[in-house]
mmCIF file of C-alpha atoms in Angstrom:
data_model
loop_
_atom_site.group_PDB
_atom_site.id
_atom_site.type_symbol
_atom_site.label_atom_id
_atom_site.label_comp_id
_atom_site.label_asym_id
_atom_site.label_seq_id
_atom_site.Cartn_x
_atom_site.Cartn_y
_atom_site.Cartn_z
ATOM 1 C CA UNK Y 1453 -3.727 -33.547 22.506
ATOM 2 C CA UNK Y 1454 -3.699 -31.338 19.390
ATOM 3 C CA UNK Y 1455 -7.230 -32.127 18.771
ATOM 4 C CA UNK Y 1456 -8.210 -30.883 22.204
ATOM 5 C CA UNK Y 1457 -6.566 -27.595 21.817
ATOM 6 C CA UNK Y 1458 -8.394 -26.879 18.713
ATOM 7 C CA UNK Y 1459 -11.386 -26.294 20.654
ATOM 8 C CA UNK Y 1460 -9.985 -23.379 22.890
ATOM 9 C CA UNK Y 1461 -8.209 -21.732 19.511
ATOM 10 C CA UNK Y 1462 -9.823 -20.004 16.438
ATOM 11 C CA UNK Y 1463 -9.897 -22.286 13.657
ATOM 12 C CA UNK Y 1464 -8.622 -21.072 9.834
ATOM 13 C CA UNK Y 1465 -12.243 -20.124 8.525
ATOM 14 C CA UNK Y 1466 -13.249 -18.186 11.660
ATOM 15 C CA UNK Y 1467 -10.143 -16.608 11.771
ATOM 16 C CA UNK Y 1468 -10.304 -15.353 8.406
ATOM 17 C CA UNK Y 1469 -14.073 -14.756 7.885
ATOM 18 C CA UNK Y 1470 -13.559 -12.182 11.127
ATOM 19 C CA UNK Y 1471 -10.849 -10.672 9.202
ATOM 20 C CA UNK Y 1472 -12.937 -10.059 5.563
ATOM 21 C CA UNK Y 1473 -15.611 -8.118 7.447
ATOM 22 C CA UNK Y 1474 -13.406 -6.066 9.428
ATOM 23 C CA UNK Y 1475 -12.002 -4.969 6.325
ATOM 24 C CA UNK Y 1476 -15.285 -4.536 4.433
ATOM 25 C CA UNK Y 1477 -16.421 -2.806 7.192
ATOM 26 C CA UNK Y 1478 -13.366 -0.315 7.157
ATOM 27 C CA UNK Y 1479 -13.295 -0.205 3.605
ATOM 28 C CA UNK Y 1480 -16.605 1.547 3.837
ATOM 29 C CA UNK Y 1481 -15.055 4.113 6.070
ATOM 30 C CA UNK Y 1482 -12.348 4.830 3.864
ATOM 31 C CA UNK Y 1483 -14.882 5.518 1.149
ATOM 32 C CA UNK Y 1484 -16.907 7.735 3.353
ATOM 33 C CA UNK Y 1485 -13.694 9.798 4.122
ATOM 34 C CA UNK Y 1486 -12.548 9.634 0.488
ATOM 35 C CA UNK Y 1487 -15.759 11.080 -0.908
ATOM 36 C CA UNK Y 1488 -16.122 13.392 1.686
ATOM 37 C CA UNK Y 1489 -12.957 14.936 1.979
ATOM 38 C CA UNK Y 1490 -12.250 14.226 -1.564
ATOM 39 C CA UNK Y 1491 -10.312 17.551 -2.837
ATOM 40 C CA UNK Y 1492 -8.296 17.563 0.494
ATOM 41 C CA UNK Y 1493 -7.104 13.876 -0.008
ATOM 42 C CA UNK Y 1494 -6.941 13.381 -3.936
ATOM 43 C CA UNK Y 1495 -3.839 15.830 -4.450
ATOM 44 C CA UNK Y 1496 -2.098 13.811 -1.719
ATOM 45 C CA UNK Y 1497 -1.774 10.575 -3.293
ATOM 46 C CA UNK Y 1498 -0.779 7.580 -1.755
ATOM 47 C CA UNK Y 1499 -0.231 9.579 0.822
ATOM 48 C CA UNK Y 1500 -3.577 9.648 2.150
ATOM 49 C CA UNK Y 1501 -3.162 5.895 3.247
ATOM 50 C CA UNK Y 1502 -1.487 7.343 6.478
ATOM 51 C CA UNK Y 1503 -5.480 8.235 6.717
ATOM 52 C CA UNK Y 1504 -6.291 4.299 5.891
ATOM 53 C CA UNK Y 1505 -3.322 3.600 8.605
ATOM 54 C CA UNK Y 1506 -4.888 5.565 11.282
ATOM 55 C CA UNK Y 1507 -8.115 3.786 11.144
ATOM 56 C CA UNK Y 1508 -7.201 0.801 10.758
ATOM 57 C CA UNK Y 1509 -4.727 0.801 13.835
ATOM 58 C CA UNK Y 1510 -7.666 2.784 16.068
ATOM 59 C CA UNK Y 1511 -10.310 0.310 14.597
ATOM 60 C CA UNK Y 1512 -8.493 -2.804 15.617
ATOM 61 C CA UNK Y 1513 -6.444 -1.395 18.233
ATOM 62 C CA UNK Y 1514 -9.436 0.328 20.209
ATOM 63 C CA UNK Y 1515 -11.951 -2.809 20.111
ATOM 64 C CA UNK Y 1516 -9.421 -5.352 20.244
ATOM 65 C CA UNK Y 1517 -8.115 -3.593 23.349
ATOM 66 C CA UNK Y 1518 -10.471 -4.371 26.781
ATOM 67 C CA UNK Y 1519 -12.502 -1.228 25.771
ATOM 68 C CA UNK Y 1520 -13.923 -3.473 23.191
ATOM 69 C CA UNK Y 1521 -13.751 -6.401 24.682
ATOM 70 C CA UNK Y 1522 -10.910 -7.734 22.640
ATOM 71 C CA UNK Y 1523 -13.480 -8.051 19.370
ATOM 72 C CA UNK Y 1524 -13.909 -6.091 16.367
ATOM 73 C CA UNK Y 1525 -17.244 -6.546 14.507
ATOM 74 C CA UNK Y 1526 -15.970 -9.763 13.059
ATOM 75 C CA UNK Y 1527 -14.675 -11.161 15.702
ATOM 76 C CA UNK Y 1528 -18.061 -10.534 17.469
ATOM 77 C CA UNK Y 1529 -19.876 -12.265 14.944
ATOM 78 C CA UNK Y 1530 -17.579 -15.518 14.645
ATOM 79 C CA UNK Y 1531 -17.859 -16.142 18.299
ATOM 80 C CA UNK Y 1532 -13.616 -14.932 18.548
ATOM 81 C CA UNK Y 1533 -11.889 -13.039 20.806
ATOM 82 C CA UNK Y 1534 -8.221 -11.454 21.450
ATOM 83 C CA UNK Y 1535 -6.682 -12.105 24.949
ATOM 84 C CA UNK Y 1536 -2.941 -11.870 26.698
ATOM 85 C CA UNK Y 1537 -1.590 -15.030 27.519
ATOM 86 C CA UNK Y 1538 -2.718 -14.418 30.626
ATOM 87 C CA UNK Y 1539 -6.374 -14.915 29.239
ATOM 88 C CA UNK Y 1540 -7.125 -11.113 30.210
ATOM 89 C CA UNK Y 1541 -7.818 -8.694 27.938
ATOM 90 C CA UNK Y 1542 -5.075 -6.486 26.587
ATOM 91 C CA UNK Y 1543 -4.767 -3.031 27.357
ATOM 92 C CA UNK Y 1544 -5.084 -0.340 25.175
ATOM 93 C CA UNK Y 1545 -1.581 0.144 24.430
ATOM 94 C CA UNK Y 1546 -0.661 -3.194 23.518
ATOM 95 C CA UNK Y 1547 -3.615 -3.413 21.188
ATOM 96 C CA UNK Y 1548 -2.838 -0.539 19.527
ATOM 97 C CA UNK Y 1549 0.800 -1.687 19.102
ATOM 98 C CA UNK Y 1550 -0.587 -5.606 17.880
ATOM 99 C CA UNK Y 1551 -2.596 -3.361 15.464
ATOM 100 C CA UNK Y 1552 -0.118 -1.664 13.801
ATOM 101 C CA UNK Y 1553 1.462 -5.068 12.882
ATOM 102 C CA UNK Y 1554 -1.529 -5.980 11.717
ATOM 103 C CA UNK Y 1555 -2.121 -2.839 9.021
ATOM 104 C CA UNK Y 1556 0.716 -1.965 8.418
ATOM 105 C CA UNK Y 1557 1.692 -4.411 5.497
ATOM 106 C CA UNK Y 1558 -1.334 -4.132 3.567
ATOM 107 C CA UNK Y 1559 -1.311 -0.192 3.887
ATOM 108 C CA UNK Y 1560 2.188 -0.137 2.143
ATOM 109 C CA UNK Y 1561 1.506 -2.881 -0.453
ATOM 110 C CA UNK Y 1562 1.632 -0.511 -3.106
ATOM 111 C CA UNK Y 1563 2.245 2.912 -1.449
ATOM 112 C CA UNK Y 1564 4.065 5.158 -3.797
ATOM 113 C CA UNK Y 1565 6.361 6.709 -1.432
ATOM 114 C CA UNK Y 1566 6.688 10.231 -3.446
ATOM 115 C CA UNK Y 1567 9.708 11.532 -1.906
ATOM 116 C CA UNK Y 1568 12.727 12.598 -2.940
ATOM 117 C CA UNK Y 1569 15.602 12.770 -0.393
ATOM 118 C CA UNK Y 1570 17.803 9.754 -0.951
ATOM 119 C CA UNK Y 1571 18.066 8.721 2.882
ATOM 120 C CA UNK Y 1572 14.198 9.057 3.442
ATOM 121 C CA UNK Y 1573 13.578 6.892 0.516
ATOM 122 C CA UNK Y 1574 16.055 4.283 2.049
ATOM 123 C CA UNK Y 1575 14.418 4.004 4.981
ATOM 124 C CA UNK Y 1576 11.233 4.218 3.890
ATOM 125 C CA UNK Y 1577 11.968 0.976 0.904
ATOM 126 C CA UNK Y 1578 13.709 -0.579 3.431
ATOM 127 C CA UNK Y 1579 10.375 -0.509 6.013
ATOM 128 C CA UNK Y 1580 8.220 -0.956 3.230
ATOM 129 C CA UNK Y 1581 9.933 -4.413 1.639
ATOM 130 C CA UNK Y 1582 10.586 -5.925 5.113
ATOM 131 C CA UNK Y 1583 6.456 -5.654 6.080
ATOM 132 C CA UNK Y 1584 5.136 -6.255 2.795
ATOM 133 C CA UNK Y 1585 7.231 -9.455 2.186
ATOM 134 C CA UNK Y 1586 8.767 -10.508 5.375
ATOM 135 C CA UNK Y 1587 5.775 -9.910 7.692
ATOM 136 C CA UNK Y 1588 3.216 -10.430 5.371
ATOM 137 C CA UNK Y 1589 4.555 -13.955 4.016
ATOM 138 C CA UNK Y 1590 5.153 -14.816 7.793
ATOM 139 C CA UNK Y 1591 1.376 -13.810 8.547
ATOM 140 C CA UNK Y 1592 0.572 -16.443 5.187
ATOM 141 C CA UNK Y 1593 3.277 -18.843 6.779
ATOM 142 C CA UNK Y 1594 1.333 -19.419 10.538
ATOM 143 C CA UNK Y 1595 -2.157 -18.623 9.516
ATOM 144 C CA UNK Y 1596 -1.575 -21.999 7.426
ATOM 145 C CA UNK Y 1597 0.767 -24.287 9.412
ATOM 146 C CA UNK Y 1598 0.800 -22.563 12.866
ATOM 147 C CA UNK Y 1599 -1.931 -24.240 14.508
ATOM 148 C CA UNK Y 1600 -3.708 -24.987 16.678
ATOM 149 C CA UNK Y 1601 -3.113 -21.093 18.164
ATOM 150 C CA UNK Y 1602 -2.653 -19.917 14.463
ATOM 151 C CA UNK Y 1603 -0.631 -17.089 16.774
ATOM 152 C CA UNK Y 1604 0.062 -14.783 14.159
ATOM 153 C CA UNK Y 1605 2.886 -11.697 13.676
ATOM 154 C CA UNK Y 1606 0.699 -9.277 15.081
ATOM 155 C CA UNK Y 1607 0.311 -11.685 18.357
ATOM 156 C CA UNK Y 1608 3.579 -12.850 18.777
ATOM 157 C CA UNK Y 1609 5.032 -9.458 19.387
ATOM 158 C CA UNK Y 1610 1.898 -8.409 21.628
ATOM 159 C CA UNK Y 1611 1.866 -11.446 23.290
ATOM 160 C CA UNK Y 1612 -2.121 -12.533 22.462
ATOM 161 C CA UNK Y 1613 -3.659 -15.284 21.180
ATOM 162 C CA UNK Y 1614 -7.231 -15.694 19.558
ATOM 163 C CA UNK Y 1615 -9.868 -17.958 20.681
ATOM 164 C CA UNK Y 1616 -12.993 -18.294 21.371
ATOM 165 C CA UNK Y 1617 -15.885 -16.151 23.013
ATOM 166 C CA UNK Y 1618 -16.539 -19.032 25.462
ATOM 167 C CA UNK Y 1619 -13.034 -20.274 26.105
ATOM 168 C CA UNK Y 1620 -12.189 -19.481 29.547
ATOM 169 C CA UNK Y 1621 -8.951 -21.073 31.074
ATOM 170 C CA UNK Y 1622 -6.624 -22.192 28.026
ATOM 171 C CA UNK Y 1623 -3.082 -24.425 27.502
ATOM 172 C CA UNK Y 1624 -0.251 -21.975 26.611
ATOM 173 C CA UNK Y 1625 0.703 -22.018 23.546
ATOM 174 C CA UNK Y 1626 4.382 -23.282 23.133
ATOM 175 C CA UNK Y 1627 6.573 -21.154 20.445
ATOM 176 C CA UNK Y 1628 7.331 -24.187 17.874
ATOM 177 C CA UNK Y 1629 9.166 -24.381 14.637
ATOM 178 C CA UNK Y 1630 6.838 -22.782 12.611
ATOM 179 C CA UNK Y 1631 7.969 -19.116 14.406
ATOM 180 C CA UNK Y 1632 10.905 -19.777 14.050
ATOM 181 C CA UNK Y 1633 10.494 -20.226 10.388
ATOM 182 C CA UNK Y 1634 8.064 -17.043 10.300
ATOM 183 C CA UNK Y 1635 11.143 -14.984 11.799
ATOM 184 C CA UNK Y 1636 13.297 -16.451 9.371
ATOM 185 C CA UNK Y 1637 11.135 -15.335 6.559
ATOM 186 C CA UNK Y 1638 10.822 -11.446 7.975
ATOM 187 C CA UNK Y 1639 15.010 -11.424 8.787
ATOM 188 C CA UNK Y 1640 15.263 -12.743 5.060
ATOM 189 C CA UNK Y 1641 13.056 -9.618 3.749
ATOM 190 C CA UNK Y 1642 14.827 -7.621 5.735
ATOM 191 C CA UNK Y 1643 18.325 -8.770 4.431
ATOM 192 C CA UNK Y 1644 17.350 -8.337 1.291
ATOM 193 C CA UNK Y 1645 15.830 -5.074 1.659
ATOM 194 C CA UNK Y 1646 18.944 -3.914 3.330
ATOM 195 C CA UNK Y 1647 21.424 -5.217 0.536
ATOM 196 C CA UNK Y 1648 18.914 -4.027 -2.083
ATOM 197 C CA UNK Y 1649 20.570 -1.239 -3.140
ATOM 198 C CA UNK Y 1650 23.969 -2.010 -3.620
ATOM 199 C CA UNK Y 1651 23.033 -5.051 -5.420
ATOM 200 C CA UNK Y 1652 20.611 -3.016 -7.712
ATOM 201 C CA UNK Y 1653 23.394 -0.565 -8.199
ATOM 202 C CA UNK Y 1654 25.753 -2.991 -9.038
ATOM 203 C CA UNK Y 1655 23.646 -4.563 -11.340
ATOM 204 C CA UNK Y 1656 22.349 -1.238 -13.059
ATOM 205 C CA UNK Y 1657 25.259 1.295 -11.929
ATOM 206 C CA UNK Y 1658 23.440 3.971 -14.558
ATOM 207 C CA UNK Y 1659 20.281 3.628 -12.649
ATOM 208 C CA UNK Y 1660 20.395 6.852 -10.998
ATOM 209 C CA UNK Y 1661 21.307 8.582 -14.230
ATOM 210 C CA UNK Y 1662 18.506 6.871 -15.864
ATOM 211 C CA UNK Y 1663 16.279 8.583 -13.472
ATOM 212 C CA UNK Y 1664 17.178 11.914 -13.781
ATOM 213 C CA UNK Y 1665 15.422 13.614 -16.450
ATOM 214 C CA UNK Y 1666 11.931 11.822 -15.307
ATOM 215 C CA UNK Y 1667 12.661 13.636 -11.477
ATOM 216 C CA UNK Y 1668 12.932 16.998 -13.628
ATOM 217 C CA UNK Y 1669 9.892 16.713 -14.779
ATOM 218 C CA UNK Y 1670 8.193 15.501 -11.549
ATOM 219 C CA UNK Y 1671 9.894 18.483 -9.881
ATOM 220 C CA UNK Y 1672 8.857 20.870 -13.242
ATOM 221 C CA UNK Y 1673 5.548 19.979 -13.130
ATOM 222 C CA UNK Y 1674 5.084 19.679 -9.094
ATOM 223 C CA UNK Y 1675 5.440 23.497 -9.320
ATOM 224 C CA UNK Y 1676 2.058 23.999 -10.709
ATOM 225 C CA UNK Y 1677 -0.158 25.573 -7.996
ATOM 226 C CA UNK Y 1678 -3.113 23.208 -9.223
ATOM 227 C CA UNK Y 1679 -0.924 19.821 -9.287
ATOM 228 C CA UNK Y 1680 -0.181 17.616 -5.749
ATOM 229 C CA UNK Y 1681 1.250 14.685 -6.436
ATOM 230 C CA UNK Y 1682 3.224 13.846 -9.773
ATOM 231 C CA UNK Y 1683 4.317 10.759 -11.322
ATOM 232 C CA UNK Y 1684 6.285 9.499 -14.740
ATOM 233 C CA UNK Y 1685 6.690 6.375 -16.536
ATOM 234 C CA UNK Y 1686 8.675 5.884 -19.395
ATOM 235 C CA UNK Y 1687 6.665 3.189 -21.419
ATOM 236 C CA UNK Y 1688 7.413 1.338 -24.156
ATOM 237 C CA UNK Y 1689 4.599 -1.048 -26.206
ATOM 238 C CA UNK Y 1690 5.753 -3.108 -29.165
ATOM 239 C CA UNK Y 1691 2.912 -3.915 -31.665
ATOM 240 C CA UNK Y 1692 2.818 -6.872 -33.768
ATOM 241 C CA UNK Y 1693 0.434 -6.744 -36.785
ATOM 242 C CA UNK Y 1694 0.317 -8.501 -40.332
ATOM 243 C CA UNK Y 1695 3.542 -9.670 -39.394
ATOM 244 C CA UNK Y 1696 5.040 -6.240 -38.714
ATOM 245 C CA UNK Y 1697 6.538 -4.955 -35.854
ATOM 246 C CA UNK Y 1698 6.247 -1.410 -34.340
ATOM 247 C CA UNK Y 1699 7.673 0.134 -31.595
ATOM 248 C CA UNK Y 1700 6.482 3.424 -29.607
ATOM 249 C CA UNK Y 1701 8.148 4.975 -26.451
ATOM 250 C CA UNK Y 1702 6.026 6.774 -24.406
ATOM 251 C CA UNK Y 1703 7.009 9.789 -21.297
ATOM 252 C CA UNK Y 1704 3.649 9.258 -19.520
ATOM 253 C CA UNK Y 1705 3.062 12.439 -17.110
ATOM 254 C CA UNK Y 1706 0.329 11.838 -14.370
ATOM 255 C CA UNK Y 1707 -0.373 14.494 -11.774
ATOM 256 C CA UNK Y 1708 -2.889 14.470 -9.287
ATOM 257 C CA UNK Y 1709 -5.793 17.467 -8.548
ATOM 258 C CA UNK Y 1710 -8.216 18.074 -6.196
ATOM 259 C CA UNK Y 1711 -11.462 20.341 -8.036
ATOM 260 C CA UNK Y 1712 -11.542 19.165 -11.616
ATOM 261 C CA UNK Y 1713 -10.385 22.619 -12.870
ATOM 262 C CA UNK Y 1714 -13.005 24.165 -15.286
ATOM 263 C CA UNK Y 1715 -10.891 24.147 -18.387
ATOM 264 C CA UNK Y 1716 -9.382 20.710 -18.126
ATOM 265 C CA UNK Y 1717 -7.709 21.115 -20.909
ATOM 266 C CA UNK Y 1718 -5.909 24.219 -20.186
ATOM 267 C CA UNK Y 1719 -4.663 22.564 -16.887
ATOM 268 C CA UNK Y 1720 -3.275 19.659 -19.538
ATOM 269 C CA UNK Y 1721 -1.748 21.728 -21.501
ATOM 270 C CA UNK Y 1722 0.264 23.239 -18.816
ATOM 271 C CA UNK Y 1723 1.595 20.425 -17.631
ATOM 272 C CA UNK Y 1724 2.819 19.275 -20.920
ATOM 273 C CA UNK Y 1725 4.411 22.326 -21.493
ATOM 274 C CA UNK Y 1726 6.364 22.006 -18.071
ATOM 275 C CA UNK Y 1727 7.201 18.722 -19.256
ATOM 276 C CA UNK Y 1728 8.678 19.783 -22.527
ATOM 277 C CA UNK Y 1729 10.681 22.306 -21.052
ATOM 278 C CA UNK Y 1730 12.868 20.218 -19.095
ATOM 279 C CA UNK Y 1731 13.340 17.000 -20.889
ATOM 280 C CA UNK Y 1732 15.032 16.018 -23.575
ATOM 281 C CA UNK Y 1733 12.450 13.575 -25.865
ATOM 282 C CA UNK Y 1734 13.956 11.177 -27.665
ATOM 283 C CA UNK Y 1735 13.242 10.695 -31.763
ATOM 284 C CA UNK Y 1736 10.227 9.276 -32.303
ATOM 285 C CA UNK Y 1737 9.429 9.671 -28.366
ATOM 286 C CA UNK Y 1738 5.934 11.020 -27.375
ATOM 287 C CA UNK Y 1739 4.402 12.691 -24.021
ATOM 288 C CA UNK Y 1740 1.007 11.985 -22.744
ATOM 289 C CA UNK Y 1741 -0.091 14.112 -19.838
ATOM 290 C CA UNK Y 1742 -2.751 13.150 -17.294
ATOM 291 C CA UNK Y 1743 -4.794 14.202 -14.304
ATOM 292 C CA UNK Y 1744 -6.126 12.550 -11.835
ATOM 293 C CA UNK Y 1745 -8.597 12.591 -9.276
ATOM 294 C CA UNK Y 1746 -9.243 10.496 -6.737
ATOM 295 C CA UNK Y 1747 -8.515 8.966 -3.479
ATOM 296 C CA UNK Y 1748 -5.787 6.053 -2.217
ATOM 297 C CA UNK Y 1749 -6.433 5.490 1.559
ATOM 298 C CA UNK Y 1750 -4.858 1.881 1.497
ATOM 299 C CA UNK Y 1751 -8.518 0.925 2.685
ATOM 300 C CA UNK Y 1752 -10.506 2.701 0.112
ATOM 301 C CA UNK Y 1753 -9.783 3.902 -3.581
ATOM 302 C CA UNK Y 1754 -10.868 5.728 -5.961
ATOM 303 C CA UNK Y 1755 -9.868 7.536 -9.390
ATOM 304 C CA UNK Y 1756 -10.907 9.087 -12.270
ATOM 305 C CA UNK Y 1757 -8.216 10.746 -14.976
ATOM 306 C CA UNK Y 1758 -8.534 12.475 -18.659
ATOM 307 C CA UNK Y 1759 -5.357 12.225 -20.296
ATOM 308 C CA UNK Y 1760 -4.579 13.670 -23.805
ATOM 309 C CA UNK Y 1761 -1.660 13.425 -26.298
ATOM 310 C CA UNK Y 1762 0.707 16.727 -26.333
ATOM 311 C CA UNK Y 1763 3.010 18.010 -29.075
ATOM 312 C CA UNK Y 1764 6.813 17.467 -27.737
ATOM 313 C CA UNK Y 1765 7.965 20.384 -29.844
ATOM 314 C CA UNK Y 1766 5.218 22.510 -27.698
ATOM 315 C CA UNK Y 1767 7.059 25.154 -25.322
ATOM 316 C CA UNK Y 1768 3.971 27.285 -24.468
ATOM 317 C CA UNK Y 1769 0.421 25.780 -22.594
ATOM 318 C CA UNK Y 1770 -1.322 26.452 -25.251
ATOM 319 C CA UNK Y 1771 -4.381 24.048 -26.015
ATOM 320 C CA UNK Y 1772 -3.690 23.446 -29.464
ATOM 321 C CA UNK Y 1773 -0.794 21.513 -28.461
ATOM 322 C CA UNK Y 1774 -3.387 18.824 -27.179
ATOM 323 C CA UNK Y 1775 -3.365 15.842 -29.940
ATOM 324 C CA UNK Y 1776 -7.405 14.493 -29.579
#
């Protein structure tokens, strides 16, 4: 009986082959936008993915809706299709809400949320680690054992089902084990997420602390009327050579532009300055400062940075506090 079914459902390859070119296909787009609109959306960040969201829930949402047919460009070329359980199209709404499910947790893989009121950031981790890992190890989870429908996340809350272009009437699928396994998986990430920060709290109570000087400098340095986005990273690098050992503890200071200013340097320069101003270096510590340019549109990216060495004793933007 399984056997039979396979023929009305998409099969693994299909299913995934439709899914590479969609996202070739708006990974093009995302360059377009990034290159075009490149001085707008490089100071934003990662915050220019809610530009990579938007496209990718009007791409999929739109043609996988009956406006399109229920197929995106892949879909149309593997001979697939998205339909209710009712084997009728879905509407526009319900697409667009199947494609948000869909986007959503590879647009925040990796977004650097660059807020800074406590309950926002909450909210936002707590979103963030409950799509990433809950929905996206669910969407591994069925894509690989849930057959024959292979009725993914993004279905099973829309209520669709792929098959294929010349399936007409189809059997139901029945909700088996393997959902309920998937929704164990996303209530899991979510439980974690949830109890996250207590537990990291408990574990590092001075984490907060620990933070504090870095957000000084974020805010120091966000002040600059050329700088959007700002980021810092307190790295250290052991070295091992001739059977020595040697430390170094770097406050890395990254800030993002739009126009690559004329005098880079002087734009450097200021920034380290900020930076020195407001934090207290360590012996031994050192400051790099960087800018960057570039675009993150959680379909597209894109970056270029100079970075230089500055002088942590250096109070004024002066150049000549640039180590080259």
């Amino acid at each position: 009986m399984t056997t039979d079914k396979l023929k009305y459902f998409s099969r693994f390859w299909p299913r995934v082959g439709a899914w590479f070119i969609d996202a070739v296909l708006l990974g093009i787009v995302g360059y377009a936008i990034g290159w075009m609109a490149m001085d707008y959306v490089s100071p934003l960040g990662a915050n220019g993915r809610f530009f990579g969201l938007a496209a990718g829930v009007l791409y999929n949402g739109i043609l996988g809706s009956s406006l399109g047919g229920g197929r995106t460009v892949g879909k149309r070329l593997l001979g697939l299709k998205v339909v209710g359980l009712n084997g009728k199209p879905l509407n526009l709404f319900v697409s667009l809400w199947r494609a948000l499910f869909l986007v959503v947790p590879g647009i925040l893989n990796g977004w650097y949320f660059n807020v800074t009121d406590p309950f926002s950031v909450q909210v936002l981790t707590l979103v963030a680690i409950t799509a990433v890992f809950g929905i996206g190890l669910a969407q591994v989870y069925l894509l690989l054992f849930g057959w024959p429908a292979r009725r993914l996340v993004h279905d099973l809350v829309s209520g669709s089902v792929v098959i294929r272009a010349e399936t007409g009437q189809f059997p139901t699928p029945k909700v088996g084990v393997h959902v309920v396994v998937a929704t164990g998986i996303v209530l899991l990430a979510l439980g974690l997420a949830m109890a996250g920060p207590a537990m990291l709290k408990a574990w590092m109570p001075k984490f907060e602390t620990l933070l504090a000087p870095q957000q000084k400098v974020v805010d120091a340095v966000g002040r600059l009327p050329e700088v959007g986005e700002v980021s810092v990273q307190d790295s250290t690098m052991t070295f091992y050579s001739n059977g020595q050992q040697s430390t170094t503890r770097t406050l890395i200071v990254t800030a993002r532009t739009g126009k690559w200013p004329a005098d880079t340097d002087a734009l450097l320069a200021k920034i380290g300055a900020q930076a020195v101003k407001v934090y207290s270096f360590a012996p031994g510590q050192r400051l790099t400062v960087k800018i960057v340019r570039g675009f993150d549109l959680g379909i597209a990216s894109y970056t270029e940075a100079r970075s230089a060495p500055y002088v942590t004793t250096c109070t004024t933007a002066n150049v000549k506090c640039l180590e080259k």
